[in-house]
PDB file of C-alpha atoms and ligand atoms in Angstrom:
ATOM      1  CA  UNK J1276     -78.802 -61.253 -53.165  1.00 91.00           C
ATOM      2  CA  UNK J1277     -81.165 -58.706 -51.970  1.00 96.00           C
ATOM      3  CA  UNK J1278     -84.659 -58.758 -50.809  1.00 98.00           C
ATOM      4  CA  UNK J1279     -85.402 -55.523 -52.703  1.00 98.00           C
ATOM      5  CA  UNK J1280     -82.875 -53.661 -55.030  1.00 98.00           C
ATOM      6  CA  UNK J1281     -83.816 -50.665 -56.689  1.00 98.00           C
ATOM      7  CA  UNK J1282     -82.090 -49.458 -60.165  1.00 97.00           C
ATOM      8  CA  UNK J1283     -82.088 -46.497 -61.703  1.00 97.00           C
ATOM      9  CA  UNK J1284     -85.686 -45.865 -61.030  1.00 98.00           C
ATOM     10  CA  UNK J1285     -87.474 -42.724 -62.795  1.00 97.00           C
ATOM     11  CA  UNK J1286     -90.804 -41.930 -62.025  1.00 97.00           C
ATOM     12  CA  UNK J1287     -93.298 -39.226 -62.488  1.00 96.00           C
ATOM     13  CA  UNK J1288     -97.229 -37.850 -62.428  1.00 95.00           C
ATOM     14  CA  UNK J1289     -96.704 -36.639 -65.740  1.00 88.00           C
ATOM     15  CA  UNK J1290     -94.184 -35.563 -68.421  1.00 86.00           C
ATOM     16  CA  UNK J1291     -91.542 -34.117 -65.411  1.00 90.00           C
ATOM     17  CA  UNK J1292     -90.002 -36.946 -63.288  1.00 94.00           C
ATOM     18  CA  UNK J1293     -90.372 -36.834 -59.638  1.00 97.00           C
ATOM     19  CA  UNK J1294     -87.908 -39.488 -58.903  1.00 97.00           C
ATOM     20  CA  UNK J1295     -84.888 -39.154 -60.779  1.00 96.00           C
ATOM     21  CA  UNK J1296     -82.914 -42.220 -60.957  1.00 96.00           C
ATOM     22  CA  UNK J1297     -82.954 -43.689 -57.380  1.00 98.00           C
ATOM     23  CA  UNK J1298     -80.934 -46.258 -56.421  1.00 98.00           C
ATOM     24  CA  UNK J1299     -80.553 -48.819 -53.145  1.00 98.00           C
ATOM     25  CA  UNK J1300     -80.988 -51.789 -51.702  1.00 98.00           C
ATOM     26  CA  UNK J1301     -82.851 -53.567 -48.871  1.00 98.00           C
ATOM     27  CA  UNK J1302     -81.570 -56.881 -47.588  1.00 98.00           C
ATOM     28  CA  UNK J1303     -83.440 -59.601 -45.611  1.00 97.00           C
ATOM     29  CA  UNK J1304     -83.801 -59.284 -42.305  1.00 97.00           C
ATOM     30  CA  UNK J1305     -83.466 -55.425 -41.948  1.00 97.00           C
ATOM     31  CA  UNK J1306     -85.335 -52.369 -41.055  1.00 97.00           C
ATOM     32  CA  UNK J1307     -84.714 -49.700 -43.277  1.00 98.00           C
ATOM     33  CA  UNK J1308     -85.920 -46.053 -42.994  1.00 97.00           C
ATOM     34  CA  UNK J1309     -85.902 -43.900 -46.077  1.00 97.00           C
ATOM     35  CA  UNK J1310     -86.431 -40.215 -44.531  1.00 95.00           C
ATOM     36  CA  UNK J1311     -87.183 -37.094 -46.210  1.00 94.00           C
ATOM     37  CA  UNK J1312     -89.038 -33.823 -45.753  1.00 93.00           C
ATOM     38  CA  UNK J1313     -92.569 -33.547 -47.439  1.00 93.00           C
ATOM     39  CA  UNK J1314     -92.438 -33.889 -51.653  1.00 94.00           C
ATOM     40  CA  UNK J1315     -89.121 -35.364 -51.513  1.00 95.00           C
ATOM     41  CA  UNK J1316     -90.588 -38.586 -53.136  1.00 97.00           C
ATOM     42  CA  UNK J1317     -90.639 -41.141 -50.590  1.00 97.00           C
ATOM     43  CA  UNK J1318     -94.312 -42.354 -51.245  1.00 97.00           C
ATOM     44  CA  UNK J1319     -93.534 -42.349 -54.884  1.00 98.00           C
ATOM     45  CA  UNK J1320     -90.807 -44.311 -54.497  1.00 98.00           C
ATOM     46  CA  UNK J1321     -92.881 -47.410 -52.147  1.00 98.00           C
ATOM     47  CA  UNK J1322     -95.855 -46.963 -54.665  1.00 97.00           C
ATOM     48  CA  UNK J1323     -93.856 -47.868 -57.326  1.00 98.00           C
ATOM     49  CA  UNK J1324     -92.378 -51.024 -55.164  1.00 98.00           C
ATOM     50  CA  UNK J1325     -96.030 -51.809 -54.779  1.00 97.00           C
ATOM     51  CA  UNK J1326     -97.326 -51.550 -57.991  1.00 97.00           C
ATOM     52  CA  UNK J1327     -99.617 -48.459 -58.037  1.00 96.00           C
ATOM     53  CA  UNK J1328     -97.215 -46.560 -59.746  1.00 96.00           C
ATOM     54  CA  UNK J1329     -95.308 -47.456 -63.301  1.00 95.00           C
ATOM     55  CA  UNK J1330     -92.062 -46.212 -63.282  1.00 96.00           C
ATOM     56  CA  UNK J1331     -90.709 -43.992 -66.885  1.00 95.00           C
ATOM     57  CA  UNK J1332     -87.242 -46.263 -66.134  1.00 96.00           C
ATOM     58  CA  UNK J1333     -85.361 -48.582 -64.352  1.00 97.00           C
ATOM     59  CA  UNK J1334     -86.365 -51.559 -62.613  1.00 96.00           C
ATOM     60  CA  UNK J1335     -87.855 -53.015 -58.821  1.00 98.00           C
ATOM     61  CA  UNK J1336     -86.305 -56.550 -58.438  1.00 98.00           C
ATOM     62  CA  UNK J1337     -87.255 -58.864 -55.320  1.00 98.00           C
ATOM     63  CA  UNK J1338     -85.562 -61.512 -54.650  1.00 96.00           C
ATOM     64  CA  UNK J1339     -83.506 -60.897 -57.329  1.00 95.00           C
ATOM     65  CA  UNK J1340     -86.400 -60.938 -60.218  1.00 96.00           C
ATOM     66  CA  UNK J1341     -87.439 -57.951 -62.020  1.00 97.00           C
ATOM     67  CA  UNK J1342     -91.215 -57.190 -60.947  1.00 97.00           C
ATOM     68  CA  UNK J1343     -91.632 -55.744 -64.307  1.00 93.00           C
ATOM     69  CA  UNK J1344     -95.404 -54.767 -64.958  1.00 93.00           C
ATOM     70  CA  UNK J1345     -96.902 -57.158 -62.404  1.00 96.00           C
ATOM     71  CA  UNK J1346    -100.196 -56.063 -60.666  1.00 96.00           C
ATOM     72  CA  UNK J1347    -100.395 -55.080 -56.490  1.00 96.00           C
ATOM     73  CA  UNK J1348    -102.557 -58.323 -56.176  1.00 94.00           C
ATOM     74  CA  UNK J1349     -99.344 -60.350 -57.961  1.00 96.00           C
ATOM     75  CA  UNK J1350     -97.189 -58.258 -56.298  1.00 97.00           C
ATOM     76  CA  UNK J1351     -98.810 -59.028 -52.713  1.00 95.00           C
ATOM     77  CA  UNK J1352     -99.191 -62.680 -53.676  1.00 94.00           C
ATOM     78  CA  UNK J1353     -95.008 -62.722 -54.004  1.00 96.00           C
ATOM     79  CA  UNK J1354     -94.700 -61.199 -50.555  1.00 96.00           C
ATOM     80  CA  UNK J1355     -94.827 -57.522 -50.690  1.00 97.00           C
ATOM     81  CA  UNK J1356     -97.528 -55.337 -48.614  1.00 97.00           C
ATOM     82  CA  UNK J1357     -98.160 -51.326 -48.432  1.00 97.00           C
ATOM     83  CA  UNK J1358     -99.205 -49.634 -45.619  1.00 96.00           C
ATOM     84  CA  UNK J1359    -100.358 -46.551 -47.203  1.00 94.00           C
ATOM     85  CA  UNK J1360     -99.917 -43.110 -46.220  1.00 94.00           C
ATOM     86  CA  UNK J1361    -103.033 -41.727 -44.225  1.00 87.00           C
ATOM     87  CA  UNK J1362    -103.789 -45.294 -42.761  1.00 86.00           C
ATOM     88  CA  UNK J1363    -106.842 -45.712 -45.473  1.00 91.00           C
ATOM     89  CA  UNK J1364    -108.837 -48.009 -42.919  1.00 92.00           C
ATOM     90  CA  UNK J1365    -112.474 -48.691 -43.511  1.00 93.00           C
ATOM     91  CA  UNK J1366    -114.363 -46.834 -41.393  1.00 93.00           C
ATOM     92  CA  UNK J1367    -117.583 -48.452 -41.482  1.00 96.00           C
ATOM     93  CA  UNK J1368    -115.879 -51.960 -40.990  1.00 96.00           C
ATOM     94  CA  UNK J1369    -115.277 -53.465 -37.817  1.00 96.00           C
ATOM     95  CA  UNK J1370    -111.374 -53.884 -36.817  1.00 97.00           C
ATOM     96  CA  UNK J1371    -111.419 -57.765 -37.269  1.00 95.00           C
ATOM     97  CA  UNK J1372    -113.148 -57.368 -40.724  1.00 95.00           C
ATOM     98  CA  UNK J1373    -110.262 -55.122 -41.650  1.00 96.00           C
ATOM     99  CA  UNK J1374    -107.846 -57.225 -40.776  1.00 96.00           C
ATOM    100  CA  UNK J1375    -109.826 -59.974 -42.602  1.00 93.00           C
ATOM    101  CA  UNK J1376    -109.975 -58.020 -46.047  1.00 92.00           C
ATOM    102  CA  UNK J1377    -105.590 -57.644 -45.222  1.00 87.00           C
ATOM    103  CA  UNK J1378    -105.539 -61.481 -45.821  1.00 88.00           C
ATOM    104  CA  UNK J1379    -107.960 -61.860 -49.181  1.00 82.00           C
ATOM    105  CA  UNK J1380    -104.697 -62.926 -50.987  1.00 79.00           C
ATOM    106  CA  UNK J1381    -104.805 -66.048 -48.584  1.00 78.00           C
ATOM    107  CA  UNK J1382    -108.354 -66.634 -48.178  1.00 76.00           C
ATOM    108  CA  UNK J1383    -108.488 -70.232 -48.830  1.00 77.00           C
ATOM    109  CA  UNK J1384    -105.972 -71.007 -45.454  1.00 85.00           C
ATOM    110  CA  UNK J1385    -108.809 -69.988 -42.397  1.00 84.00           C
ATOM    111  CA  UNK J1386    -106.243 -71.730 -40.296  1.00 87.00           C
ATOM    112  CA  UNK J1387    -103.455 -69.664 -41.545  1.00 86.00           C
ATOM    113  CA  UNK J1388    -105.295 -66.477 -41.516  1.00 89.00           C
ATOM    114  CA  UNK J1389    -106.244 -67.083 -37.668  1.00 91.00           C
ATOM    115  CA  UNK J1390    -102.462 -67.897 -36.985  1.00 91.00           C
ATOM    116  CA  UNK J1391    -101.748 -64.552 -38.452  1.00 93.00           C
ATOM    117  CA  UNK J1392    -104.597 -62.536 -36.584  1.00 94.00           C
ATOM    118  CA  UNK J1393    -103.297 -63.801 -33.227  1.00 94.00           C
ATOM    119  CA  UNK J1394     -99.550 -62.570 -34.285  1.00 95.00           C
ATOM    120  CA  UNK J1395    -101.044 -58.775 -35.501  1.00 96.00           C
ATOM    121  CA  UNK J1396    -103.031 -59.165 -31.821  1.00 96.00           C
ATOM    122  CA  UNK J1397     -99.717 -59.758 -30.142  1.00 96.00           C
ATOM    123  CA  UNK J1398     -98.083 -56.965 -32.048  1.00 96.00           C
ATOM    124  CA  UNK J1399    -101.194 -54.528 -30.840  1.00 95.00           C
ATOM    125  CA  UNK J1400    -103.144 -55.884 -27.602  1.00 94.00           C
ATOM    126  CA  UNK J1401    -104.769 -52.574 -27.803  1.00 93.00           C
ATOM    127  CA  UNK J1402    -106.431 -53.803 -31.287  1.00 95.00           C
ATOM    128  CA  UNK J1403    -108.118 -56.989 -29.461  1.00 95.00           C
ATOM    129  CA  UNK J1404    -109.828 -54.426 -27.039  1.00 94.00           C
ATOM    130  CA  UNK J1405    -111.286 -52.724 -30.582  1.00 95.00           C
ATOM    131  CA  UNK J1406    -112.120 -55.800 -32.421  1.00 95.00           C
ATOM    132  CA  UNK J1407    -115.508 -55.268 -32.810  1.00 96.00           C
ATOM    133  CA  UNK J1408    -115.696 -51.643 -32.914  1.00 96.00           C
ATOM    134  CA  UNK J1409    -115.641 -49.735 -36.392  1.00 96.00           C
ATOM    135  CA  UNK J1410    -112.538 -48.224 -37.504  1.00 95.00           C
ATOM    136  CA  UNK J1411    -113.749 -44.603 -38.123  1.00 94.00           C
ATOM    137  CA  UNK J1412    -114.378 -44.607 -33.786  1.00 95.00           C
ATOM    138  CA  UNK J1413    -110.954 -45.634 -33.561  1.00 94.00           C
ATOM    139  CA  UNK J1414    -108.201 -42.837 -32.058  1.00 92.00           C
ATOM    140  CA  UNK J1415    -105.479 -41.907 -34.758  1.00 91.00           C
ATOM    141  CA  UNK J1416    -102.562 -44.456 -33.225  1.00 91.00           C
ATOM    142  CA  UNK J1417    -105.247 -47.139 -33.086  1.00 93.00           C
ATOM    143  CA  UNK J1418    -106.116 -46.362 -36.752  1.00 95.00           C
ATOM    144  CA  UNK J1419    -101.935 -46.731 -37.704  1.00 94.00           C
ATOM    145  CA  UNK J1420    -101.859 -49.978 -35.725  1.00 94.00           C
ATOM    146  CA  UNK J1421    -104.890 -51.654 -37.380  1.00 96.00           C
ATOM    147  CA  UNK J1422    -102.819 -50.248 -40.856  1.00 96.00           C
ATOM    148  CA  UNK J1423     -99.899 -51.858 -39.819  1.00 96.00           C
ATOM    149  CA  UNK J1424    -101.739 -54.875 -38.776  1.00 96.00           C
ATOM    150  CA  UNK J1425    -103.921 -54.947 -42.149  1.00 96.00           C
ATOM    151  CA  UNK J1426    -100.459 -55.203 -43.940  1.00 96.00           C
ATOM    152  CA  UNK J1427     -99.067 -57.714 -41.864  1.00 96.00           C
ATOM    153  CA  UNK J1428    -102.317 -60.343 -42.527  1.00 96.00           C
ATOM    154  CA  UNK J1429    -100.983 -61.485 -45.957  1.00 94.00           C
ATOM    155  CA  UNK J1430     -97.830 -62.545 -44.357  1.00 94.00           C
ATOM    156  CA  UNK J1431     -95.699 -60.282 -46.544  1.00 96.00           C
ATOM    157  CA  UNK J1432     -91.806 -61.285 -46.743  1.00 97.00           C
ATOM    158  CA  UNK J1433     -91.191 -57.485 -47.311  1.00 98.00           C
ATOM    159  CA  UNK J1434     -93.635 -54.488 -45.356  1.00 98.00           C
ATOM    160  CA  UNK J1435     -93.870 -51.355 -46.751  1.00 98.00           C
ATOM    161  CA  UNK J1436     -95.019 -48.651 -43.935  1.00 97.00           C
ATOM    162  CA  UNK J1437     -95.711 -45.257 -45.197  1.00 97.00           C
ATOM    163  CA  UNK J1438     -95.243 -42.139 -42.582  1.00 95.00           C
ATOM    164  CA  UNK J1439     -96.506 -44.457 -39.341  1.00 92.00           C
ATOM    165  CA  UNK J1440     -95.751 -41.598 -37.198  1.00 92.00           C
ATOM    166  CA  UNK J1441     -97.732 -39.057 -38.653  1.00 89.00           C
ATOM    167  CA  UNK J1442    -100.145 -37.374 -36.066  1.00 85.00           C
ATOM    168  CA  UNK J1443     -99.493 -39.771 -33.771  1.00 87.00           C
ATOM    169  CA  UNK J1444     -97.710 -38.437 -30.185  1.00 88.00           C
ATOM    170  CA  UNK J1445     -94.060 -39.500 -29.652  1.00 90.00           C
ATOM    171  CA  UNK J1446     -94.841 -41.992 -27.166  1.00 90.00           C
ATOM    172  CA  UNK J1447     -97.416 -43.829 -29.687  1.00 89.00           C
ATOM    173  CA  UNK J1448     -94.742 -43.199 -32.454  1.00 92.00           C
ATOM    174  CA  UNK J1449     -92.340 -45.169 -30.247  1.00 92.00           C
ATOM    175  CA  UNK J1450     -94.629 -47.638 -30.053  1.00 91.00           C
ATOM    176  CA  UNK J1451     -95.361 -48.247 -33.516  1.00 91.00           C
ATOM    177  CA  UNK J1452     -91.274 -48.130 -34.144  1.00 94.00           C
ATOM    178  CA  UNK J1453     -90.437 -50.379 -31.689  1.00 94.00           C
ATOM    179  CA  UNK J1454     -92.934 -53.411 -32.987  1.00 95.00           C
ATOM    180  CA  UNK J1455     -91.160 -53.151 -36.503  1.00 96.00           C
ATOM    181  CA  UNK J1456     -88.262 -54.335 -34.841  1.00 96.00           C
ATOM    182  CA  UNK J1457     -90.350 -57.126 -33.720  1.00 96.00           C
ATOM    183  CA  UNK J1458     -91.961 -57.717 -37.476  1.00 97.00           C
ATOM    184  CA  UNK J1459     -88.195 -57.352 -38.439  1.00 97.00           C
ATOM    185  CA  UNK J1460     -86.920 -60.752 -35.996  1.00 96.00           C
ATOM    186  CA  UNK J1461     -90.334 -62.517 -36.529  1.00 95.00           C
ATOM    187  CA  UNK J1462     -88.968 -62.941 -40.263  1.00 95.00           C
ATOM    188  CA  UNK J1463     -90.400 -59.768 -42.095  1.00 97.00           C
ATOM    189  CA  UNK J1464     -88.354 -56.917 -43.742  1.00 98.00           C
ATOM    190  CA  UNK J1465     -89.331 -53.688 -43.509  1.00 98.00           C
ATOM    191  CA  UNK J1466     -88.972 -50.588 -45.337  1.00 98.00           C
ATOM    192  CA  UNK J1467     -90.554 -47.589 -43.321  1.00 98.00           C
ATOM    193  CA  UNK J1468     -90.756 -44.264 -44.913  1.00 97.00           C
ATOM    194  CA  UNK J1469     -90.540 -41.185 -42.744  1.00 95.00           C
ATOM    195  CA  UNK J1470     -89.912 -37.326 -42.043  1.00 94.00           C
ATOM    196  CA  UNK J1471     -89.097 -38.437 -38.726  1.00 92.00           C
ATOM    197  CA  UNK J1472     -85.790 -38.699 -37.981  1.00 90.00           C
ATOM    198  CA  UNK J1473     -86.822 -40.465 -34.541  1.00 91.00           C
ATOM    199  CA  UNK J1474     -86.886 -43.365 -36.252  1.00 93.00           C
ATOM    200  CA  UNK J1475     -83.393 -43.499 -36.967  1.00 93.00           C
ATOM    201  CA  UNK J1476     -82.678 -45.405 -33.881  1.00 93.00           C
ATOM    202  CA  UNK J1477     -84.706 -48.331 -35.456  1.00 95.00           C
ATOM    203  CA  UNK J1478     -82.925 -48.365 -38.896  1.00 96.00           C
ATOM    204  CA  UNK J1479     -80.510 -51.138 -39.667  1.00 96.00           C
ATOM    205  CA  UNK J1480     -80.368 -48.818 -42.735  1.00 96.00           C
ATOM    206  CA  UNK J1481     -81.229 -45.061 -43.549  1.00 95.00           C
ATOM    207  CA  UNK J1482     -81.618 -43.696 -46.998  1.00 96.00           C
ATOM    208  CA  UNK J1483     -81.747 -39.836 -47.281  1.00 94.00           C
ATOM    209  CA  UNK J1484     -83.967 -38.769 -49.786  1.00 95.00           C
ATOM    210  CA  UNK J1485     -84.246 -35.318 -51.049  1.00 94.00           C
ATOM    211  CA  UNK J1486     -85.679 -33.682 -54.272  1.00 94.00           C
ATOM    212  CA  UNK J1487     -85.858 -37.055 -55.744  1.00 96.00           C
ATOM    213  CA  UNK J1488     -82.791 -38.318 -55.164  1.00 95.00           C
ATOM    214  CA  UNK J1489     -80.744 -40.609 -52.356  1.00 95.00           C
ATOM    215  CA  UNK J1490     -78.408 -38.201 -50.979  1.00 92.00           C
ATOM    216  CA  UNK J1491     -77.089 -40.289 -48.341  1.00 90.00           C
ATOM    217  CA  UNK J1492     -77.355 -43.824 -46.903  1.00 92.00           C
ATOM    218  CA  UNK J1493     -76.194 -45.482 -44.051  1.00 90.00           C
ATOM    219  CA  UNK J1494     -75.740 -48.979 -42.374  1.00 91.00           C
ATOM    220  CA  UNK J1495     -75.473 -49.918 -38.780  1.00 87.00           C
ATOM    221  CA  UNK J1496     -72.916 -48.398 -36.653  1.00 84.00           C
ATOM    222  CA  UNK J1497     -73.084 -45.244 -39.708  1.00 86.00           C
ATOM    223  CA  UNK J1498     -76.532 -44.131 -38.968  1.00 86.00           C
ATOM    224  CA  UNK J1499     -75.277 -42.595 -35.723  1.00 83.00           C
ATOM    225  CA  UNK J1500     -72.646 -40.775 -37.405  1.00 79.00           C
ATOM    226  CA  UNK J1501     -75.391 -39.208 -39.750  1.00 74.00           C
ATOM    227  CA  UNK J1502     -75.339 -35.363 -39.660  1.00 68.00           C
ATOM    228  CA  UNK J1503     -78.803 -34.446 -39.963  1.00 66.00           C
ATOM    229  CA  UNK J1504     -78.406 -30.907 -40.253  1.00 59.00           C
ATOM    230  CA  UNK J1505     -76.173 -31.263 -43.187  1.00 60.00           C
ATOM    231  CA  UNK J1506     -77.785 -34.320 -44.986  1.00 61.00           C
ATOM    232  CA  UNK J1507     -81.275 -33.488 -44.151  1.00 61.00           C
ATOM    233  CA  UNK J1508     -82.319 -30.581 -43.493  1.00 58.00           C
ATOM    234  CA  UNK J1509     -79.902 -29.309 -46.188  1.00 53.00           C
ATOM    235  CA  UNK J1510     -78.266 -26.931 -43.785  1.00 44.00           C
TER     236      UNK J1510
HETATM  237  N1  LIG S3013    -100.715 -37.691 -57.762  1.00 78.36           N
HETATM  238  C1  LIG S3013     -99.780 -36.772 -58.024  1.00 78.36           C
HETATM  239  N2  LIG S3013     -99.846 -35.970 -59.112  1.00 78.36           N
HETATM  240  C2  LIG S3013     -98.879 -35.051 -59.392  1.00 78.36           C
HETATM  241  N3  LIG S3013     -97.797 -34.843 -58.635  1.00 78.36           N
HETATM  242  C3  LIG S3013     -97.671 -35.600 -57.531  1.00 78.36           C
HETATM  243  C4  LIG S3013     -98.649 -36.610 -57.157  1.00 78.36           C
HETATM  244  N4  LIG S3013     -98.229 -37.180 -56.028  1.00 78.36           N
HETATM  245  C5  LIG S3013     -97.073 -36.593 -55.679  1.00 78.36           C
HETATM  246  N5  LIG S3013     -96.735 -35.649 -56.580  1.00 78.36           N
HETATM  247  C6  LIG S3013     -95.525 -34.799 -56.521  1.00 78.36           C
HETATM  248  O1  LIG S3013     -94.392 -35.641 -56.489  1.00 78.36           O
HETATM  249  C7  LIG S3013     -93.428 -35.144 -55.568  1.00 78.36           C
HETATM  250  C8  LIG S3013     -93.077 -36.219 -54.569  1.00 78.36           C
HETATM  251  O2  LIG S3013     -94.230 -36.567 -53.840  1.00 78.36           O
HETATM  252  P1  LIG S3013     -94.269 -37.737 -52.782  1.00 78.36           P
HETATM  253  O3  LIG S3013     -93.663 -38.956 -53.352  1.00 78.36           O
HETATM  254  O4  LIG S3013     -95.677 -37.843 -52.309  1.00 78.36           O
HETATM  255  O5  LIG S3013     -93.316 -37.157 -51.624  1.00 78.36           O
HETATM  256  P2  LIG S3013     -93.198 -37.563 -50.105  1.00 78.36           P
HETATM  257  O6  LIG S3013     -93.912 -38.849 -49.897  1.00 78.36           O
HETATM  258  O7  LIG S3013     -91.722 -37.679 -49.854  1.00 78.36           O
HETATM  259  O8  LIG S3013     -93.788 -36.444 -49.312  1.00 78.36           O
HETATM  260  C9  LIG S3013     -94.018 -33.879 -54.956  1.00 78.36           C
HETATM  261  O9  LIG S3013     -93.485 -32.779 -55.621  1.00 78.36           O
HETATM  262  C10 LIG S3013     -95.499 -34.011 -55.237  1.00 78.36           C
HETATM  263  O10 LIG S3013     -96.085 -32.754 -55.392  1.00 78.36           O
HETATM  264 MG1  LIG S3014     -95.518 -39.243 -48.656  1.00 78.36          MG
END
């Protein structure tokens, strides 16, 4: 069974779909990067997995059960956490207070919550340098860390990362790749959505999204064979 299967999934803003019957899977254990240029309907797609969209059709199961109408607070209770796009940390909070505020859904475990801290810490040193400073002084790869790291404080079984590398330099977007595969062997799946095909080296699993559909996806030893030109850029 799959961590996350996807079926048939239309979504939209209004009477026209945006997403138009999408479907894939993402097993246990994996990294998978679904990569598309802007408007293609990545974000749609992981809002809907996280409950802040309703889709017209079709159905989000994890771990096999449908996640029908369930809430984001249900939904990150069960084990699934959004990092949005555009980071959304709180400025005017300290980074340990936003990390804090990651692990409301577990608030009544302080031993738990302090286990997790130290693991986010481990993931980021650079974040225990910040920890009392506010967010809004943090630089723009700090800011994606302490997103990341927000995400990661309720412990989620599956981590939903949306466009890490944006603005960031491609050393710091290195950086942020490379400790998914870390989240990924610590226990946590991950589904990381991109326009970045640098990623690709990362993916146990790409999905090519364009125009609201899954034009392509590929596992393993595949995802070196993928022609970008022709699958994604459209050429
Ligand atoms: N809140 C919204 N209202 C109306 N249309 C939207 C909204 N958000 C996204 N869209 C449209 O849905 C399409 C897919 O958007 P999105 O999922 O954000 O793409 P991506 O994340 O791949 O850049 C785009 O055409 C975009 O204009
Ligand atoms: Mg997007």
């Amino acid at each position: 069974m799959s961590l996350l299967e996807i079926r048939d999934l239309v979504v939209g803003y209004g009477p026209h779909p945006v997403l138009h019957g999408v479907n894939f899977v993402v097993e246990e254990g994996e990294v998978c990067v679904l990569l598309g240029l802007n408007g293609a309907g990545k974000s749609t797609t992981v809002n809907t997995v996280a409950g802040l969209l309703r889709p017209t059709s079709g159905q989000v199961l994890f771990d096999g059960k449908p996640l029908g109408r369930k809430a984001p607070s249900a939904r990150v209770k069960q084990g699934i956490s959004l990092c949005p796009e555009g980071r959304r940390v709180f400025p005017r909070l300290t980074v340990r207070q936003n990390l804090r505020l990651g692990a409301w859904s577990r608030r009544r475990s302080p031993k738990a919550i302090r286990e997790q801290l130290n693991l986010v810490y481990d993931y980021f040193p650079r974040l225990v340098e910040r920890e009392d400073q506010f967010a809004g002084t943090l630089s723009g790869g700090e800011q994606q860390m302490l997103a990341v790291g927000r995400a990661l404080m309720s412990r989620p079984r599956l981590l939903l990362i949306d466009e890490a590398s944006l603005g960031l330099s491609p050393a710091l977007a290195k950086t942020v790749w490379e400790v998914t595969s870390r989240i990924r062997d610590d226990g946590t799946t991950v589904l990381m959505v991109e326009q970045n095909a640098g990623a690709l080296p990362f993916a146990d699993r790409a999905l090519i999204m364009e125009k609201g559909t899954l034009i392509h996806t590929a596992v393993g030893e595949q995802i070196r064979n993928v022609n970008l030109r022709e699958a994604y850029l459209g050429a």
